[in-house]
Short mmCIF file of C-alpha atoms and ligand atoms in Angstrom, two decimals:
data_model
loop_
_atom_site.label_atom_id
_atom_site.label_comp_id
_atom_site.label_asym_id
_atom_site.label_seq_id
_atom_site.Cartn_x
_atom_site.Cartn_y
_atom_site.Cartn_z
CA MET L 235 32.62 -73.86 -95.59
CA SER L 236 33.53 -70.26 -94.91
CA VAL L 237 35.79 -69.27 -92.04
CA ASP L 238 34.97 -66.36 -89.72
CA LEU L 239 38.29 -64.49 -89.56
CA SER L 240 37.14 -61.82 -87.10
CA THR L 241 38.85 -61.60 -83.74
CA THR L 242 38.92 -59.43 -80.65
CA LEU L 243 42.15 -57.98 -79.30
CA ALA L 244 41.98 -56.45 -75.82
CA GLY L 245 38.29 -55.78 -76.36
CA VAL L 246 38.74 -54.25 -79.83
CA ALA L 247 36.96 -56.00 -82.70
CA LEU L 248 39.14 -56.63 -85.76
CA PRO L 249 37.93 -58.01 -89.11
CA THR L 250 40.98 -60.26 -89.48
CA PRO L 251 43.74 -61.38 -87.09
CA VAL L 252 46.59 -60.29 -89.41
CA LEU L 253 48.12 -56.89 -88.64
CA THR L 254 51.26 -55.08 -89.74
CA ALA L 255 54.17 -55.08 -87.29
CA SER L 256 55.48 -51.84 -85.87
CA GLY L 257 58.44 -50.46 -87.77
CA CYS L 258 57.91 -52.54 -90.89
CA ALA L 259 55.26 -50.49 -92.70
CA ALA L 260 55.72 -46.93 -91.36
CA ALA L 261 52.19 -45.51 -91.06
CA GLY L 262 50.80 -47.66 -93.88
CA ARG L 263 50.94 -45.19 -96.79
CA GLU L 264 53.52 -47.02 -98.88
CA LEU L 265 51.91 -50.38 -98.12
CA ASP L 266 48.55 -49.12 -99.37
CA ALA L 267 49.91 -49.31 -102.94
CA PHE L 268 50.09 -53.09 -102.51
CA VAL L 269 47.27 -53.96 -100.08
CA ASP L 270 44.12 -52.13 -99.07
CA VAL L 271 45.06 -51.10 -95.52
CA SER L 272 41.39 -50.86 -94.52
CA GLY L 273 41.09 -54.62 -95.06
CA LEU L 274 43.90 -55.48 -92.65
CA GLY L 275 43.20 -56.37 -89.03
CA ALA L 276 44.93 -53.10 -88.19
CA VAL L 277 47.98 -51.04 -89.09
CA VAL L 278 50.52 -50.96 -86.27
CA THR L 279 52.54 -47.80 -86.83
CA LYS L 280 56.28 -47.27 -86.37
CA SER L 281 57.02 -46.21 -82.78
CA VAL L 282 56.59 -42.48 -82.45
CA MET L 283 58.42 -40.31 -79.93
CA ARG L 284 57.78 -36.80 -78.68
CA ALA L 285 60.32 -35.13 -81.01
CA PRO L 286 61.34 -35.89 -84.62
CA ARG L 287 64.39 -38.17 -84.83
CA THR L 288 66.79 -39.02 -87.61
CA GLY L 289 67.76 -42.34 -86.03
CA ARG L 290 71.11 -44.05 -86.11
CA PRO L 291 73.79 -43.65 -88.77
CA THR L 292 73.89 -46.02 -91.76
CA PRO L 293 74.30 -48.90 -92.46
CA ARG L 294 71.21 -49.71 -90.42
CA MET L 295 70.29 -53.09 -91.83
CA ALA L 296 72.20 -56.34 -92.27
CA GLU L 297 71.03 -59.59 -93.76
CA THR L 298 71.49 -62.75 -91.66
CA PRO L 299 70.52 -66.37 -92.34
CA SER L 300 66.69 -66.52 -92.28
CA GLY L 301 66.48 -63.03 -90.89
CA MET L 302 67.84 -59.53 -90.66
CA LEU L 303 69.36 -57.18 -88.15
CA ASN L 304 68.15 -53.58 -87.87
CA SER L 305 69.54 -50.59 -86.09
CA ILE L 306 67.12 -47.86 -87.12
CA GLY L 307 67.20 -46.09 -83.78
CA LEU L 308 63.64 -44.83 -83.54
CA GLN L 309 63.67 -42.67 -86.65
CA GLY L 310 60.38 -40.81 -86.90
CA PRO L 311 58.47 -37.58 -87.47
CA GLY L 312 57.61 -36.90 -83.82
CA ILE L 313 54.13 -36.82 -82.34
CA ASP L 314 53.07 -33.42 -83.79
CA ALA L 315 53.63 -34.43 -87.42
CA PHE L 316 52.27 -37.91 -86.74
CA LEU L 317 49.01 -36.46 -85.41
CA GLU L 318 48.80 -33.95 -88.24
CA HIS L 319 49.55 -36.22 -91.20
CA ASP L 320 49.80 -39.93 -90.45
CA LEU L 321 46.93 -40.79 -88.15
CA PRO L 322 44.36 -38.68 -90.08
CA TRP L 323 45.44 -40.43 -93.29
CA LEU L 324 44.86 -43.86 -91.74
CA ALA L 325 41.48 -42.71 -90.42
CA SER L 326 40.52 -41.32 -93.85
CA ARG L 327 41.33 -44.71 -95.39
CA GLY L 328 39.08 -46.44 -92.86
CA ALA L 329 41.99 -48.37 -91.31
CA ARG L 330 42.19 -49.24 -87.65
CA ALA L 331 45.39 -47.81 -86.16
CA VAL L 332 47.42 -49.36 -83.38
CA VAL L 333 49.80 -46.54 -82.50
CA SER L 334 53.17 -47.58 -81.12
CA ILE L 335 54.71 -45.07 -78.73
CA ALA L 336 58.24 -44.91 -77.37
CA GLY L 337 59.93 -42.63 -74.89
CA SER L 338 63.12 -42.24 -72.96
CA SER L 339 61.34 -41.51 -69.68
CA VAL L 340 58.08 -42.42 -67.95
CA GLU L 341 56.96 -38.81 -68.41
CA GLU L 342 57.51 -38.93 -72.17
CA TYR L 343 55.34 -42.06 -72.51
CA ALA L 344 52.62 -40.44 -70.39
CA GLU L 345 52.72 -37.29 -72.51
CA LEU L 346 52.41 -39.31 -75.72
CA ALA L 347 49.40 -41.20 -74.35
CA GLY L 348 47.83 -37.86 -73.44
CA ARG L 349 48.45 -36.45 -76.93
CA LEU L 350 46.62 -39.43 -78.45
CA ARG L 351 43.42 -38.77 -76.51
CA GLY L 352 40.51 -38.22 -78.86
CA ALA L 353 42.51 -39.06 -82.01
CA ALA L 354 40.29 -40.35 -84.83
CA GLY L 355 41.03 -43.88 -86.03
CA LEU L 356 42.98 -44.86 -82.91
CA ALA L 357 42.03 -48.40 -81.89
CA LEU L 358 44.81 -49.33 -79.47
CA ILE L 359 48.14 -48.06 -78.17
CA GLU L 360 51.17 -50.36 -78.30
CA VAL L 361 53.60 -49.24 -75.63
CA ASN L 362 57.05 -50.02 -77.00
CA ILE L 363 59.22 -50.54 -73.95
CA SER L 364 61.56 -52.99 -75.69
CA CYS L 365 63.44 -51.24 -78.52
CA PRO L 366 66.87 -52.90 -78.55
CA ASN L 367 68.50 -49.96 -80.34
CA VAL L 368 68.70 -47.43 -77.54
CA GLU L 369 72.12 -46.12 -76.63
CA ASP L 370 71.81 -47.16 -73.02
CA ARG L 371 70.75 -50.81 -72.51
CA GLY L 372 69.75 -49.76 -69.00
CA LYS L 373 66.94 -47.81 -70.70
CA VAL L 374 65.23 -50.93 -72.08
CA PHE L 375 62.28 -50.71 -69.70
CA ALA L 376 61.05 -54.19 -70.67
CA CYS L 377 64.18 -55.78 -69.18
CA SER L 378 63.10 -54.78 -65.65
CA ALA L 379 59.68 -55.57 -64.16
CA PRO L 380 59.49 -52.40 -61.99
CA ALA L 381 60.63 -50.13 -64.86
CA ALA L 382 58.18 -51.76 -67.28
CA ALA L 383 55.36 -51.42 -64.77
CA ALA L 384 56.12 -47.73 -64.14
CA VAL L 385 55.81 -46.89 -67.85
CA VAL L 386 52.66 -48.94 -68.34
CA SER L 387 50.98 -47.52 -65.27
CA ALA L 388 51.63 -43.94 -66.45
CA VAL L 389 50.27 -44.71 -69.93
CA ALA L 390 47.22 -46.56 -68.55
CA ASP L 391 46.38 -43.49 -66.46
CA ARG L 392 46.26 -41.27 -69.55
CA ALA L 393 45.09 -43.52 -72.36
CA GLU L 394 41.51 -43.59 -73.60
CA VAL L 395 41.92 -46.82 -75.58
CA PRO L 396 43.22 -50.27 -74.54
CA ILE L 397 46.99 -50.56 -74.29
CA LEU L 398 49.34 -53.39 -75.21
CA ALA L 399 52.84 -53.53 -73.73
CA LYS L 400 55.45 -54.73 -76.24
CA LEU L 401 57.95 -56.97 -74.51
CA SER L 402 61.50 -58.11 -75.21
CA PRO L 403 62.53 -61.76 -75.50
CA ASP L 404 65.95 -60.79 -74.10
CA VAL L 405 64.98 -61.54 -70.49
CA THR L 406 65.28 -64.54 -68.22
CA ASP L 407 61.57 -64.74 -67.38
CA ILE L 408 59.17 -63.10 -69.82
CA VAL L 409 56.17 -64.26 -67.77
CA ALA L 410 57.36 -62.16 -64.81
CA ILE L 411 57.56 -59.06 -67.02
CA ALA L 412 54.15 -59.81 -68.57
CA ARG L 413 52.61 -60.22 -65.14
CA ALA L 414 54.11 -56.91 -63.97
CA VAL L 415 52.74 -54.93 -66.93
CA VAL L 416 49.29 -56.51 -66.65
CA ASP L 417 49.21 -55.72 -62.94
CA ALA L 418 50.21 -52.14 -63.84
CA GLY L 419 47.24 -51.74 -66.19
CA ALA L 420 48.18 -53.19 -69.58
CA ASP L 421 45.15 -54.64 -71.38
CA GLY L 422 47.37 -57.09 -73.23
CA VAL L 423 50.90 -57.78 -74.44
CA SER L 424 52.66 -57.74 -77.80
CA LEU L 425 55.18 -60.55 -78.10
CA ILE L 426 57.96 -60.12 -79.22
CA ASN L 427 60.30 -57.28 -80.15
CA THR L 428 63.57 -58.16 -81.90
CA LEU L 429 66.46 -59.96 -80.21
CA LEU L 430 69.73 -58.10 -79.72
CA GLY L 431 72.30 -59.39 -82.23
CA LEU L 432 75.59 -58.63 -83.95
CA VAL L 433 77.01 -59.22 -87.43
CA LEU L 434 80.68 -58.77 -88.32
CA ASP L 435 81.90 -58.07 -91.85
CA PRO L 436 83.88 -61.15 -92.98
CA ASP L 437 86.65 -59.02 -94.54
CA THR L 438 87.08 -56.14 -92.10
CA LEU L 439 86.01 -58.16 -89.05
CA ARG L 440 84.26 -55.02 -87.86
CA PRO L 441 80.53 -54.66 -87.11
CA VAL L 442 78.42 -54.24 -90.26
CA LEU L 443 75.94 -51.93 -88.56
CA ALA L 444 77.03 -48.41 -87.71
CA GLY L 445 75.12 -48.84 -84.46
CA ILE L 446 77.20 -52.02 -83.84
CA THR L 447 74.40 -54.19 -82.44
CA GLY L 448 70.90 -54.48 -83.88
CA GLY L 449 67.55 -56.20 -83.51
CA LEU L 450 67.21 -59.66 -85.08
CA SER L 451 63.91 -60.44 -86.81
CA GLY L 452 62.56 -62.81 -89.46
CA PRO L 453 62.00 -66.59 -89.51
CA ALA L 454 65.19 -67.14 -87.45
CA VAL L 455 63.38 -65.81 -84.35
CA ARG L 456 60.04 -67.56 -84.87
CA PRO L 457 60.52 -70.42 -82.39
CA VAL L 458 61.66 -67.93 -79.72
CA ALA L 459 58.59 -65.76 -80.36
CA LEU L 460 56.27 -68.74 -80.33
CA ARG L 461 57.80 -69.94 -77.06
CA CYS L 462 57.17 -66.51 -75.49
CA VAL L 463 53.52 -66.51 -76.62
CA TRP L 464 53.10 -70.06 -75.33
CA GLN L 465 54.63 -69.25 -71.94
CA VAL L 466 52.68 -66.01 -71.37
CA ALA L 467 49.35 -67.37 -72.63
CA GLY L 468 49.82 -70.48 -70.50
CA ALA L 469 50.72 -68.58 -67.33
CA LEU L 470 48.27 -65.70 -67.76
CA PRO L 471 45.17 -67.16 -69.41
CA GLY L 472 42.73 -64.49 -70.51
CA VAL L 473 45.43 -61.87 -71.09
CA PRO L 474 45.19 -60.85 -74.75
CA VAL L 475 48.34 -61.45 -76.79
CA LEU L 476 49.37 -59.95 -80.14
CA GLY L 477 51.93 -62.44 -81.47
CA MET L 478 54.78 -61.70 -83.88
CA GLY L 479 58.22 -62.87 -84.89
CA GLY L 480 59.13 -64.34 -88.25
CA ILE L 481 55.61 -65.02 -89.52
CA ARG L 482 55.60 -65.35 -93.30
CA SER L 483 52.80 -67.85 -94.05
CA GLY L 484 49.30 -68.69 -92.92
CA ALA L 485 50.64 -71.86 -91.30
CA ASP L 486 53.08 -69.74 -89.26
CA ALA L 487 50.26 -67.40 -88.18
CA LEU L 488 48.16 -70.40 -87.16
CA GLN L 489 50.88 -71.61 -84.79
CA PHE L 490 50.80 -68.27 -82.94
CA LEU L 491 47.00 -68.35 -82.66
CA ALA L 492 47.07 -71.94 -81.40
CA ALA L 493 49.74 -70.97 -78.84
CA GLY L 494 47.36 -68.32 -77.48
CA ALA L 495 47.65 -65.14 -79.56
CA SER L 496 44.37 -63.42 -80.45
CA ALA L 497 46.00 -61.76 -83.47
CA VAL L 498 49.39 -61.63 -85.18
CA SER L 499 51.65 -59.03 -86.76
CA VAL L 500 53.59 -59.68 -89.97
CA GLY L 501 56.77 -57.61 -90.09
CA THR L 502 60.00 -58.56 -91.79
CA ALA L 503 58.20 -60.57 -94.51
CA VAL L 504 56.71 -57.31 -95.82
CA PHE L 505 60.13 -56.01 -96.91
CA GLY L 506 60.60 -58.81 -99.41
CA ASP L 507 56.94 -59.27 -100.28
CA PRO L 508 54.70 -56.22 -99.73
CA GLY L 509 51.67 -58.37 -100.53
CA SER L 510 52.46 -60.81 -97.74
CA LEU L 511 49.77 -59.57 -95.33
CA GLN L 512 47.02 -60.43 -97.78
CA ARG L 513 48.68 -63.70 -98.73
CA VAL L 514 49.14 -64.73 -95.07
CA THR L 515 45.47 -63.91 -94.38
CA GLY L 516 44.32 -66.06 -97.32
CA GLU L 517 46.62 -68.91 -96.37
CA LEU L 518 45.42 -68.75 -92.75
CA GLU L 519 41.83 -69.02 -93.90
CA ALA L 520 42.72 -72.05 -96.05
CA GLU L 521 44.63 -73.68 -93.17
CA LEU L 522 41.70 -73.19 -90.77
CA GLU L 523 39.35 -74.67 -93.33
CA ARG L 524 41.67 -77.61 -93.95
CA LEU L 525 41.71 -78.37 -90.21
CA GLY L 526 37.94 -78.03 -89.88
CA TYR L 527 37.76 -74.75 -87.93
CA SER L 528 34.92 -72.40 -88.80
CA SER L 529 36.31 -69.41 -86.88
CA VAL L 530 39.58 -67.90 -85.68
CA ALA L 531 38.09 -67.66 -82.20
CA ASP L 532 37.89 -71.47 -82.01
CA VAL L 533 41.60 -71.99 -82.61
CA ILE L 534 43.03 -69.41 -80.18
CA GLY L 535 44.94 -71.26 -77.46
CA VAL L 536 44.04 -74.79 -78.58
CA ALA L 537 47.66 -75.93 -78.29
CA HIS L 538 47.32 -75.62 -74.50
CA ARG L 539 44.38 -78.01 -74.32
CA PRO L 540 45.61 -81.55 -73.83
CA GLY L 541 43.80 -84.01 -76.02
CA HIS L 542 42.11 -81.36 -78.16
CA GLU L 543 41.09 -82.87 -81.43
CA VAL L 544 41.74 -81.24 -84.72
CA ALA L 545 38.33 -81.11 -86.30
CA ARG L 546 39.24 -82.06 -89.86
CA GLU L 547 38.39 -85.31 -91.57
CA GLN L 548 41.26 -87.75 -92.12
CA THR L 549 42.65 -87.73 -95.61
CA ASN L 550 42.35 -90.99 -97.51
CA GLU L 551 46.07 -91.50 -97.16
CA GLU L 552 45.93 -91.06 -93.36
CA ALA L 553 42.97 -93.42 -93.10
CA ARG L 554 45.00 -96.15 -94.81
CA LEU L 555 47.85 -95.90 -92.26
O1 RRO Q 208 63.79 -48.16 -84.39
C1 RRO Q 208 64.38 -49.23 -84.12
O2 RRO Q 208 65.61 -49.34 -84.28
C2 RRO Q 208 63.68 -50.39 -83.57
C3 RRO Q 208 62.65 -50.32 -82.66
BR1 RRO Q 208 61.92 -48.72 -82.09
C4 RRO Q 208 62.12 -51.51 -82.11
O3 RRO Q 208 61.22 -51.53 -81.26
N1 RRO Q 208 62.64 -52.69 -82.53
C5 RRO Q 208 63.63 -52.75 -83.44
O4 RRO Q 208 64.07 -53.85 -83.80
N2 RRO Q 208 64.14 -51.60 -83.96
#
């Protein structure tokens, strides 16, 4: 049996449901030495802002049990250099680009969406309204439904491609935020950004990160991410979801699809294993086959269907029980 891995995310056809995660593979160039980026579902680029940025001081990463904390602070080349060098390179490689944009005001997001009009290779825009590493926590648009909606509405007015709003798990009710961004014009949501965390040095008892707090990612956050996907997909059926948070195997990816994601991003796993995107894709195919699914489309959201039957045959051992 062969499995049809193709999927559709906010109306955009993708050959596989496994994408990079924003911030974990820059614009794909370095990753291309390990995996053919044109074979990925898409490359989700590091959030780009209007101007170049050096980001926060070092140290900017700290290891934690089953995860890591980052405090990069939106380092990037700025939209001019991105449009000149990064996006054309992805297009020349035949990769689909999901361009993540970030701003410090509604106007900056709108300008970025305008600058992306007509860009070759652009499949979707991911509107990053949930970076935890901004100096002013009051500027995390995704922590307020009206602020999130204002950004998304301005981007939707200017964008030529479907837009996904990337949300933060650090809220009381993620469904309320998801509903607000969809009502404001988002074509789907990306769930989730990192969780705000802190690590202290055991000897100095001072924060390890120069930026003090940072975003927690990796397997430690996976149940939180899966819960967010489950809640949003359950409350807003039909709203496309790109799921992410600690995925490092095909079995992990399958959980997100079953919870309602149409595609997934693999992020932190790439740092330790640059080949993980290809491995996760292969493992996902094997898992689908093992469970008797002939296509990714058939498994999306199945966890919400009471009494759904997994299609696979019982193993001999199970039959004996
Ligand atoms: O650059 C960062 O520090 C960063 C961003 Br923009 C984000 O969205 N999430 C994160 O964990 N780090």
